[in-house]
Amino acid sequence: MERVKRIAAAVALFLAAAMMLSGCSFVGLDAQTLMHAPKPTGENEADIQHLLDETAGGQMTLKYPVSGEYRSAILKHDLSGDKADEAIAFYQKSDDADGTNIVFMQREGTWKIVGTFSNQATQVDRICYGDLYGDGKDEAVVGWGNSLNNNGAICVYSYKNGKVTEQRLKQTYTEMEVEDFDGDGRSEIFTANITQGDQPAEACLIRVDSDHAEVMGSAPLDSGVTHYASVQTGLIDKKQKGVVLDGVKSSNTMVTELLYWDAKKKALVAPFYDAASKMVKSTARATAVVATDINSDKIIEVPIVSLMPGYSDSTADEADCLTTWERYDTQNNTFSRVRSMVINFADGYMFSIPSAWRGKITTKMDPSTRSFSFYQWMQSPKNATGVLGPQLLRIEVFTKKEWDAGTGTKDYFELYNKDNLVFAAVRPSPDNSLSLTEVEIKEAFQLINKE
């Protein structure tokens, strides 16, 4: 049961990203127009607010990053290496709507300003931290964006001798991550840029020194991606760190792209990329799933989606596809299966496919009865592709009123009860060798969102 809970937690993460397929890093509406950042509270925070008010010289609007891990207008992070946090704030003056300001503050009894800078960008896209120079201190890497295009500008802010300095990089980005990708103890900046005009889609790994930046390596990306639904950094196999991008294409398909720094080749590589077509084909799919650590082993798995037997692209529903999360081996350039599932987005649940069912079952959905069935797929001398066999399992959604009244519920057993709905299952062929037990069915069934 604990294994199922871990699976559910992982799937909730990828589904949260999947629900955001229409949103890219830079949104059309500035988040500040939709809500107001709360003023800081507490003695230290109130002092920061007072200093900001003085610096702005009048009314101001706090601005906060619209992407990334850190979303507050006022952040704290140790940039000086003294184990005491500096404060970082983003704001816009009321009389200067065309630019955004960033101010750095350090506390020595009271808060004082150690750096303030202006940027022409209309919004803050994100802020990341990493030791870019290898001196044991983190730099703040800010992505400045605007609501008119998909490109952000990068600035690096570093603390030295009581002051913060700004370094503006020439590289732009659609997506950006900061991580030590080559294992040398220094963080690098990873950027992904979708196709812009005549410029091809490209990923870059950038090394930054205090006086310059250089591109360590670059790799091509799928030219048809219009935006990214999910970007993750972390282990892609047991020892290798990398970046996993889930890109959305205009053809209502998604692809997963994987990139990592190959220490032997001294190159940024994209193993899924097909140079002939300038696309990624092996992970292409028409379903809204993204890569995730599906089994909580701290390694990001890649979704490979295939049609169930008996279906073509034109007839399949999303739930008539088998989603298998695969782990990629960077040494052997191979995939290994981790877990397979069928995901019923319409009714909000997923079902783990046991090993005994692999290649031996197919599915069928009936929206009119909110039912979803699993059938044995059998070989046939008259049909080389196979034929539909006995029904092994039927999952159906009843109203609580129907369930309590026993309307059409004979032989069904309850899987879950939520919001006046009862998810239930029946075993039409209990004597079939592929039939699952009630316990196995309950363990394999999981709501997408229990809340």
Coordinates of C-alpha atoms in Angstrom, one line a residue:
M1 CA 0.0 0.0 0.0
E2 CA 2.9 2.4 0.7
R3 CA 4.2 1.7 -2.8
V4 CA 0.8 2.8 -4.2
K5 CA 0.9 6.0 -2.1
R6 CA 4.4 6.9 -3.5
I7 CA 3.1 6.3 -7.1
A8 CA 0.1 8.5 -6.5
A9 CA 2.3 11.3 -5.2
A10 CA 4.5 11.1 -8.2
V11 CA 1.6 11.0 -10.6
A12 CA 0.0 14.0 -9.0
L13 CA 3.1 16.0 -9.8
F14 CA 3.2 15.1 -13.5
L15 CA -0.6 15.6 -13.8
A16 CA -0.2 19.1 -12.3
A17 CA 2.2 19.9 -15.0
A18 CA 0.1 18.3 -17.7
M19 CA -2.9 20.5 -16.8
M20 CA -0.8 23.5 -17.7
L21 CA -0.1 22.6 -21.3
S22 CA -1.4 25.9 -22.6
G23 CA 0.9 28.0 -20.4
C24 CA 4.5 28.7 -21.3
S25 CA 7.1 30.4 -19.2
F26 CA 6.1 33.9 -20.1
V27 CA 2.4 34.4 -19.7
G28 CA 0.3 37.0 -21.5
L29 CA -0.9 38.7 -18.3
D30 CA 1.5 39.9 -15.8
A31 CA 0.7 38.1 -12.5
Q32 CA 0.8 41.4 -10.7
T33 CA -2.3 42.5 -12.5
L34 CA -4.2 39.6 -11.1
M35 CA -3.1 39.8 -7.4
H36 CA -1.2 41.9 -5.0
A37 CA 1.9 40.7 -3.1
P38 CA 1.3 40.9 0.7
K39 CA 3.4 43.4 2.6
P40 CA 6.1 41.9 4.8
T41 CA 5.3 41.3 8.5
G42 CA 7.5 41.0 11.5
E43 CA 10.2 43.3 12.7
N44 CA 12.9 42.4 10.1
E45 CA 10.4 42.3 7.2
A46 CA 8.9 45.6 8.2
D47 CA 12.4 47.2 8.2
I48 CA 12.9 45.8 4.7
Q49 CA 9.6 47.3 3.6
H50 CA 10.5 50.7 5.1
L51 CA 13.9 50.7 3.3
L52 CA 12.2 49.8 0.0
D53 CA 9.7 52.6 0.5
E54 CA 12.6 55.1 0.9
T55 CA 14.5 53.7 -2.0
A56 CA 11.5 53.9 -4.4
G57 CA 10.9 57.5 -3.3
G58 CA 7.1 57.1 -3.4
Q59 CA 4.5 54.5 -4.3
M60 CA 5.7 51.2 -5.7
T61 CA 4.4 47.8 -6.8
L62 CA 6.1 44.7 -5.6
K63 CA 6.9 42.4 -8.5
Y64 CA 7.4 38.7 -8.1
P65 CA 8.7 35.9 -10.4
V66 CA 6.0 34.3 -12.5
S67 CA 8.0 31.0 -13.0
G68 CA 10.5 28.8 -11.1
E69 CA 10.8 27.7 -7.5
Y70 CA 10.9 31.1 -5.9
R71 CA 7.8 33.2 -6.3
S72 CA 8.0 35.9 -3.6
A73 CA 8.6 39.6 -4.3
I74 CA 11.0 39.7 -1.3
L75 CA 13.4 36.7 -1.0
K76 CA 16.2 35.9 1.4
H77 CA 19.3 33.9 0.4
D78 CA 23.0 33.9 1.6
L79 CA 25.0 35.5 -1.2
S80 CA 27.9 36.7 0.9
G81 CA 28.9 33.3 2.3
D82 CA 28.6 34.4 5.9
K83 CA 25.7 32.1 6.7
A84 CA 23.4 35.1 7.1
D85 CA 20.8 35.7 4.5
E86 CA 20.8 38.8 2.3
A87 CA 17.4 40.2 1.1
I88 CA 16.4 40.5 -2.5
A89 CA 13.4 42.5 -3.6
F90 CA 11.7 43.2 -7.0
Y91 CA 9.6 46.3 -7.4
Q92 CA 8.3 48.8 -10.0
K93 CA 7.9 52.5 -9.3
S94 CA 4.5 53.9 -9.9
D95 CA 5.9 56.5 -12.3
D96 CA 8.1 54.0 -14.2
A97 CA 5.8 51.4 -15.7
D98 CA 8.3 50.4 -18.4
G99 CA 11.0 48.9 -16.1
T100 CA 11.5 46.7 -13.1
N101 CA 14.0 47.2 -10.3
I102 CA 15.9 44.7 -8.1
V103 CA 17.5 45.7 -4.8
F104 CA 19.9 43.7 -2.6
M105 CA 20.0 44.4 1.1
Q106 CA 22.3 43.2 3.9
R107 CA 21.7 43.4 7.6
E108 CA 24.3 44.7 10.0
G109 CA 22.2 45.8 12.9
T110 CA 19.8 47.4 10.5
W111 CA 19.1 46.6 6.8
K112 CA 21.2 48.5 4.3
I113 CA 21.3 48.5 0.5
V114 CA 24.3 46.7 -1.1
G115 CA 23.1 46.9 -4.7
T116 CA 20.3 48.2 -6.8
F117 CA 19.7 47.8 -10.5
S118 CA 17.1 48.5 -13.1
N119 CA 16.0 46.4 -16.0
Q120 CA 13.8 47.4 -19.0
A121 CA 11.8 44.1 -18.7
T122 CA 8.2 44.4 -17.8
Q123 CA 8.2 41.3 -15.6
V124 CA 10.5 39.0 -13.5
D125 CA 10.4 35.5 -15.0
R126 CA 12.4 33.6 -12.4
I127 CA 15.3 33.7 -10.0
C128 CA 17.8 30.8 -9.4
Y129 CA 20.8 30.3 -7.2
G130 CA 24.1 28.5 -7.7
D131 CA 27.8 28.8 -7.1
L132 CA 28.8 29.8 -10.6
Y133 CA 32.3 31.0 -9.8
G134 CA 33.4 28.0 -7.6
D135 CA 34.2 30.3 -4.7
G136 CA 31.8 28.7 -2.2
K137 CA 29.2 31.5 -2.6
D138 CA 26.0 31.4 -4.4
E139 CA 25.2 33.8 -7.2
A140 CA 21.6 35.0 -8.0
V141 CA 20.7 34.3 -11.6
V142 CA 17.6 36.3 -12.7
G143 CA 15.7 35.7 -15.8
W144 CA 14.0 39.0 -17.0
G145 CA 11.1 38.5 -19.3
N146 CA 8.2 40.2 -20.8
S147 CA 4.7 39.3 -21.9
L148 CA 5.3 39.9 -25.6
N149 CA 7.6 37.0 -26.5
N150 CA 9.0 33.8 -25.3
N151 CA 12.6 35.0 -24.7
G152 CA 14.1 36.1 -21.4
A153 CA 17.4 37.9 -20.7
I154 CA 19.8 36.6 -18.1
C155 CA 21.6 38.6 -15.4
V156 CA 24.0 37.3 -12.8
Y157 CA 24.3 39.1 -9.4
S158 CA 27.3 38.3 -7.2
Y159 CA 28.4 39.6 -3.8
K160 CA 32.0 40.8 -3.3
N161 CA 33.6 43.2 -0.9
G162 CA 30.3 44.4 0.6
K163 CA 28.6 45.1 -2.7
V164 CA 26.6 43.3 -5.3
T165 CA 27.5 43.6 -8.9
E166 CA 25.5 42.8 -12.1
Q167 CA 26.7 40.8 -15.1
R168 CA 24.5 40.8 -18.1
L169 CA 24.8 37.8 -20.4
K170 CA 24.3 37.9 -24.1
Q171 CA 22.3 34.6 -24.1
T172 CA 18.6 34.6 -24.1
Y173 CA 16.3 31.7 -23.1
T174 CA 12.8 30.2 -23.2
E175 CA 13.6 27.9 -20.3
M176 CA 16.5 28.2 -17.8
E177 CA 17.9 26.0 -15.1
V178 CA 20.9 26.4 -12.8
E179 CA 22.7 23.2 -11.7
D180 CA 26.1 21.6 -11.5
F181 CA 25.7 19.4 -14.6
D182 CA 29.3 18.3 -15.1
G183 CA 30.1 17.5 -11.5
D184 CA 33.0 19.9 -11.1
G185 CA 31.6 21.7 -8.0
R186 CA 30.5 24.8 -10.0
S187 CA 27.0 25.4 -11.3
E188 CA 26.3 26.0 -14.9
I189 CA 23.3 27.7 -16.6
F190 CA 21.3 25.6 -18.9
T191 CA 19.1 27.4 -21.5
A192 CA 16.5 26.1 -24.0
N193 CA 15.3 28.3 -26.8
I194 CA 12.4 27.4 -29.1
T195 CA 12.6 28.2 -32.8
Q196 CA 12.5 32.0 -33.4
G197 CA 12.4 33.1 -37.0
D198 CA 15.4 31.6 -38.8
Q199 CA 17.0 30.6 -35.5
P200 CA 16.8 26.9 -34.8
A201 CA 15.7 25.5 -31.5
E202 CA 18.7 24.9 -29.3
A203 CA 19.9 24.1 -25.8
C204 CA 23.1 25.5 -24.4
L205 CA 25.2 24.9 -21.3
I206 CA 26.8 28.1 -20.2
R207 CA 29.8 28.5 -17.8
V208 CA 30.1 31.9 -16.1
D209 CA 33.1 33.5 -14.7
S210 CA 33.2 36.9 -12.9
D211 CA 34.2 38.7 -16.1
H212 CA 32.7 36.7 -19.0
A213 CA 30.5 33.7 -19.9
E214 CA 31.1 31.0 -22.5
V215 CA 29.0 28.3 -24.0
M216 CA 30.4 25.0 -23.0
G217 CA 28.3 23.1 -25.4
S218 CA 25.0 23.2 -27.4
A219 CA 22.6 20.7 -28.8
P220 CA 19.6 20.9 -31.1
L221 CA 16.0 20.7 -29.9
D222 CA 12.8 19.6 -31.6
S223 CA 12.0 22.3 -34.1
G224 CA 8.2 21.9 -33.7
V225 CA 7.9 22.6 -30.0
T226 CA 5.9 25.8 -29.3
H227 CA 6.3 25.8 -25.5
Y228 CA 7.3 23.6 -22.6
A229 CA 4.8 22.1 -20.2
S230 CA 7.4 20.8 -17.8
V231 CA 11.1 21.3 -17.2
Q232 CA 13.0 19.2 -14.7
T233 CA 16.6 18.8 -13.6
G234 CA 18.0 15.9 -11.6
L235 CA 19.2 12.4 -12.0
I236 CA 18.3 10.8 -15.3
D237 CA 20.0 7.5 -14.4
K238 CA 21.8 6.4 -11.2
K239 CA 24.8 8.7 -11.6
Q240 CA 24.1 11.2 -14.4
K241 CA 22.4 14.5 -13.9
G242 CA 20.5 16.1 -16.8
V243 CA 17.5 18.1 -17.9
V244 CA 14.2 16.7 -19.1
L245 CA 11.9 18.9 -21.2
D246 CA 8.3 18.1 -22.0
G247 CA 7.5 20.1 -25.1
V248 CA 4.0 20.9 -26.6
K249 CA 3.7 21.0 -30.4
S250 CA 1.1 22.7 -32.5
S251 CA -0.1 19.3 -33.8
N252 CA -1.6 18.5 -30.4
T253 CA 1.3 16.2 -29.5
M254 CA 3.9 16.3 -26.9
V255 CA 7.5 15.1 -26.9
T256 CA 10.0 14.5 -24.1
E257 CA 13.6 15.7 -24.7
L258 CA 16.5 14.7 -22.5
L259 CA 19.8 16.5 -22.4
Y260 CA 23.0 15.9 -20.3
W261 CA 26.7 16.7 -20.3
D262 CA 28.8 13.8 -21.5
A263 CA 32.1 14.0 -19.7
K264 CA 33.9 11.7 -22.1
K265 CA 32.7 13.5 -25.2
K266 CA 32.9 16.9 -23.5
A267 CA 29.6 17.8 -25.1
L268 CA 26.0 18.5 -24.4
V269 CA 24.1 15.6 -25.9
A270 CA 20.4 15.1 -26.8
P271 CA 20.0 11.3 -27.4
F272 CA 16.4 11.4 -28.4
Y273 CA 16.9 14.0 -31.2
D274 CA 16.6 12.8 -34.8
A275 CA 18.9 14.9 -37.0
A276 CA 17.2 13.9 -40.2
S277 CA 13.7 15.1 -39.3
K278 CA 15.0 17.7 -36.7
M279 CA 12.4 16.3 -34.3
V280 CA 12.1 13.9 -31.4
K281 CA 10.1 10.8 -32.5
S282 CA 10.7 8.1 -29.9
T283 CA 8.8 10.0 -27.1
A284 CA 6.1 11.6 -29.3
R285 CA 2.6 11.1 -28.0
A286 CA -0.9 12.6 -28.1
T287 CA -1.6 12.3 -24.4
A288 CA -1.1 14.9 -21.7
V289 CA 1.5 13.2 -19.5
V290 CA 4.9 14.5 -18.6
A291 CA 8.1 13.0 -17.3
T292 CA 8.3 12.3 -13.6
D293 CA 10.0 10.3 -10.9
I294 CA 7.2 7.7 -11.0
N295 CA 8.6 5.4 -8.3
S296 CA 10.2 7.9 -6.0
D297 CA 13.8 6.6 -6.6
K298 CA 15.0 10.1 -7.3
I299 CA 15.5 9.4 -11.0
I300 CA 13.3 11.1 -13.6
E301 CA 11.5 8.6 -15.8
V302 CA 10.4 9.3 -19.4
P303 CA 6.8 8.4 -20.5
I304 CA 6.5 6.2 -23.6
V305 CA 2.9 6.0 -24.8
S306 CA 1.6 3.3 -27.1
L307 CA -1.9 2.3 -28.4
M308 CA -3.7 -0.6 -26.9
P309 CA -4.2 -3.6 -29.3
G310 CA -7.1 -3.0 -31.7
Y311 CA -6.8 0.8 -31.9
S312 CA -5.6 3.2 -34.5
D313 CA -4.6 6.8 -34.0
S314 CA -8.0 8.0 -35.3
T315 CA -10.1 5.8 -33.0
A316 CA -8.2 5.8 -29.7
D317 CA -9.3 7.7 -26.6
E318 CA -6.6 8.9 -24.3
A319 CA -7.5 6.2 -21.9
D320 CA -7.0 3.6 -24.7
C321 CA -3.2 4.2 -24.5
L322 CA -0.7 2.4 -22.3
T323 CA 1.7 4.8 -20.6
T324 CA 5.0 3.2 -19.6
W325 CA 7.6 5.1 -17.7
E326 CA 11.0 4.2 -18.8
R327 CA 14.5 4.9 -17.3
Y328 CA 17.1 5.9 -19.8
D329 CA 20.6 4.4 -19.5
T330 CA 23.1 7.0 -20.7
Q331 CA 25.9 4.4 -20.9
N332 CA 24.1 1.9 -23.1
N333 CA 21.6 4.3 -24.8
T334 CA 18.7 2.0 -23.8
F335 CA 15.4 2.2 -22.0
S336 CA 14.3 -0.1 -19.2
R337 CA 10.7 -0.3 -18.0
V338 CA 9.8 1.0 -14.6
R339 CA 6.0 1.1 -14.5
S340 CA 3.0 0.9 -16.8
M341 CA -0.4 2.6 -16.3
V342 CA -3.7 3.4 -18.0
I343 CA -4.9 6.9 -17.2
N344 CA -8.6 7.8 -17.4
F345 CA -8.5 11.6 -17.3
A346 CA -12.3 11.8 -18.0
D347 CA -13.2 10.1 -14.7
G348 CA -10.0 11.1 -12.9
Y349 CA -8.3 7.9 -12.0
M350 CA -5.4 5.7 -13.1
F351 CA -4.8 1.9 -13.0
S352 CA -1.4 0.2 -12.8
I353 CA -1.0 -2.6 -15.3
P354 CA 0.5 -5.8 -13.8
S355 CA 3.3 -7.6 -15.5
A356 CA 1.0 -10.5 -16.3
W357 CA -1.2 -8.3 -18.4
R358 CA 1.6 -6.8 -20.5
G359 CA 0.8 -7.4 -24.2
K360 CA -2.2 -9.5 -23.4
I361 CA -5.0 -7.0 -22.7
T362 CA -6.8 -4.1 -24.3
T363 CA -9.3 -1.5 -23.1
K364 CA -12.6 0.0 -24.0
M365 CA -14.3 3.1 -22.6
D366 CA -18.1 3.8 -22.5
P367 CA -18.6 7.5 -21.6
S368 CA -22.4 7.0 -21.5
T369 CA -22.1 4.7 -18.5
R370 CA -18.9 6.1 -17.2
S371 CA -17.4 2.7 -17.4
F372 CA -14.0 1.5 -18.4
S373 CA -13.2 -2.1 -19.2
F374 CA -10.2 -4.3 -19.6
Y375 CA -10.4 -7.3 -22.1
Q376 CA -8.1 -10.1 -22.8
W377 CA -6.5 -9.7 -26.3
M378 CA -6.3 -13.1 -28.0
Q379 CA -4.4 -14.5 -30.9
S380 CA -6.6 -15.6 -33.8
P381 CA -5.8 -17.7 -37.0
K382 CA -8.4 -15.6 -38.8
N383 CA -7.0 -12.2 -37.7
A384 CA -3.3 -11.7 -37.5
T385 CA -3.6 -8.7 -35.2
G386 CA -5.7 -10.5 -32.7
V387 CA -9.3 -10.4 -31.5
L388 CA -11.2 -9.2 -28.4
G389 CA -11.5 -11.8 -25.7
P390 CA -13.2 -12.1 -22.4
Q391 CA -13.9 -9.1 -20.2
L392 CA -11.5 -9.2 -17.3
L393 CA -12.4 -6.1 -15.3
R394 CA -14.9 -3.3 -15.5
I395 CA -14.6 -0.1 -13.5
E396 CA -17.6 2.1 -13.3
V397 CA -18.6 5.4 -11.6
F398 CA -21.9 5.5 -9.8
T399 CA -23.7 8.3 -8.0
K400 CA -24.0 7.6 -4.3
K401 CA -27.7 7.4 -4.7
E402 CA -27.4 4.7 -7.3
W403 CA -24.9 2.8 -5.2
D404 CA -27.0 3.0 -2.0
A405 CA -30.0 1.8 -4.0
G406 CA -28.1 -1.0 -5.6
T407 CA -29.0 0.2 -9.1
G408 CA -26.9 -1.8 -11.5
T409 CA -24.3 -2.6 -8.9
K410 CA -24.7 -6.4 -8.6
D411 CA -21.3 -8.1 -7.9
Y412 CA -19.5 -4.7 -7.9
F413 CA -17.2 -3.8 -5.0
E414 CA -16.2 -0.3 -3.9
L415 CA -12.9 1.1 -4.8
Y416 CA -13.3 4.7 -3.7
N417 CA -16.0 7.1 -2.5
K418 CA -15.7 10.8 -3.2
D419 CA -18.0 13.8 -3.7
N420 CA -21.2 11.7 -3.9
L421 CA -19.6 9.4 -6.4
V422 CA -18.6 5.8 -5.9
F423 CA -15.9 4.2 -8.0
A424 CA -16.5 0.5 -8.2
A425 CA -15.3 -2.6 -10.0
V426 CA -16.6 -6.0 -11.1
R427 CA -14.7 -9.1 -12.2
P428 CA -16.8 -10.6 -15.1
S429 CA -14.4 -13.5 -15.6
P430 CA -13.1 -14.5 -12.2
D431 CA -11.9 -17.9 -13.3
N432 CA -9.8 -16.5 -16.1
S433 CA -6.0 -17.0 -15.5
L434 CA -5.5 -13.2 -16.1
S435 CA -8.2 -12.1 -13.7
L436 CA -7.0 -10.1 -10.8
T437 CA -8.1 -10.5 -7.2
E438 CA -10.1 -7.7 -5.4
V439 CA -7.0 -6.9 -3.4
E440 CA -4.9 -6.5 -6.5
I441 CA -7.5 -4.3 -8.2
K442 CA -7.8 -2.0 -5.2
E443 CA -4.0 -1.7 -5.0
A444 CA -3.8 -0.9 -8.7
F445 CA -6.6 1.7 -8.7
Q446 CA -5.8 5.3 -7.7
L447 CA -7.6 8.6 -8.0
I448 CA -5.6 11.3 -9.7
N449 CA -6.6 13.8 -7.1
K450 CA -8.0 12.7 -3.8
E451 CA -8.6 16.2 -2.5

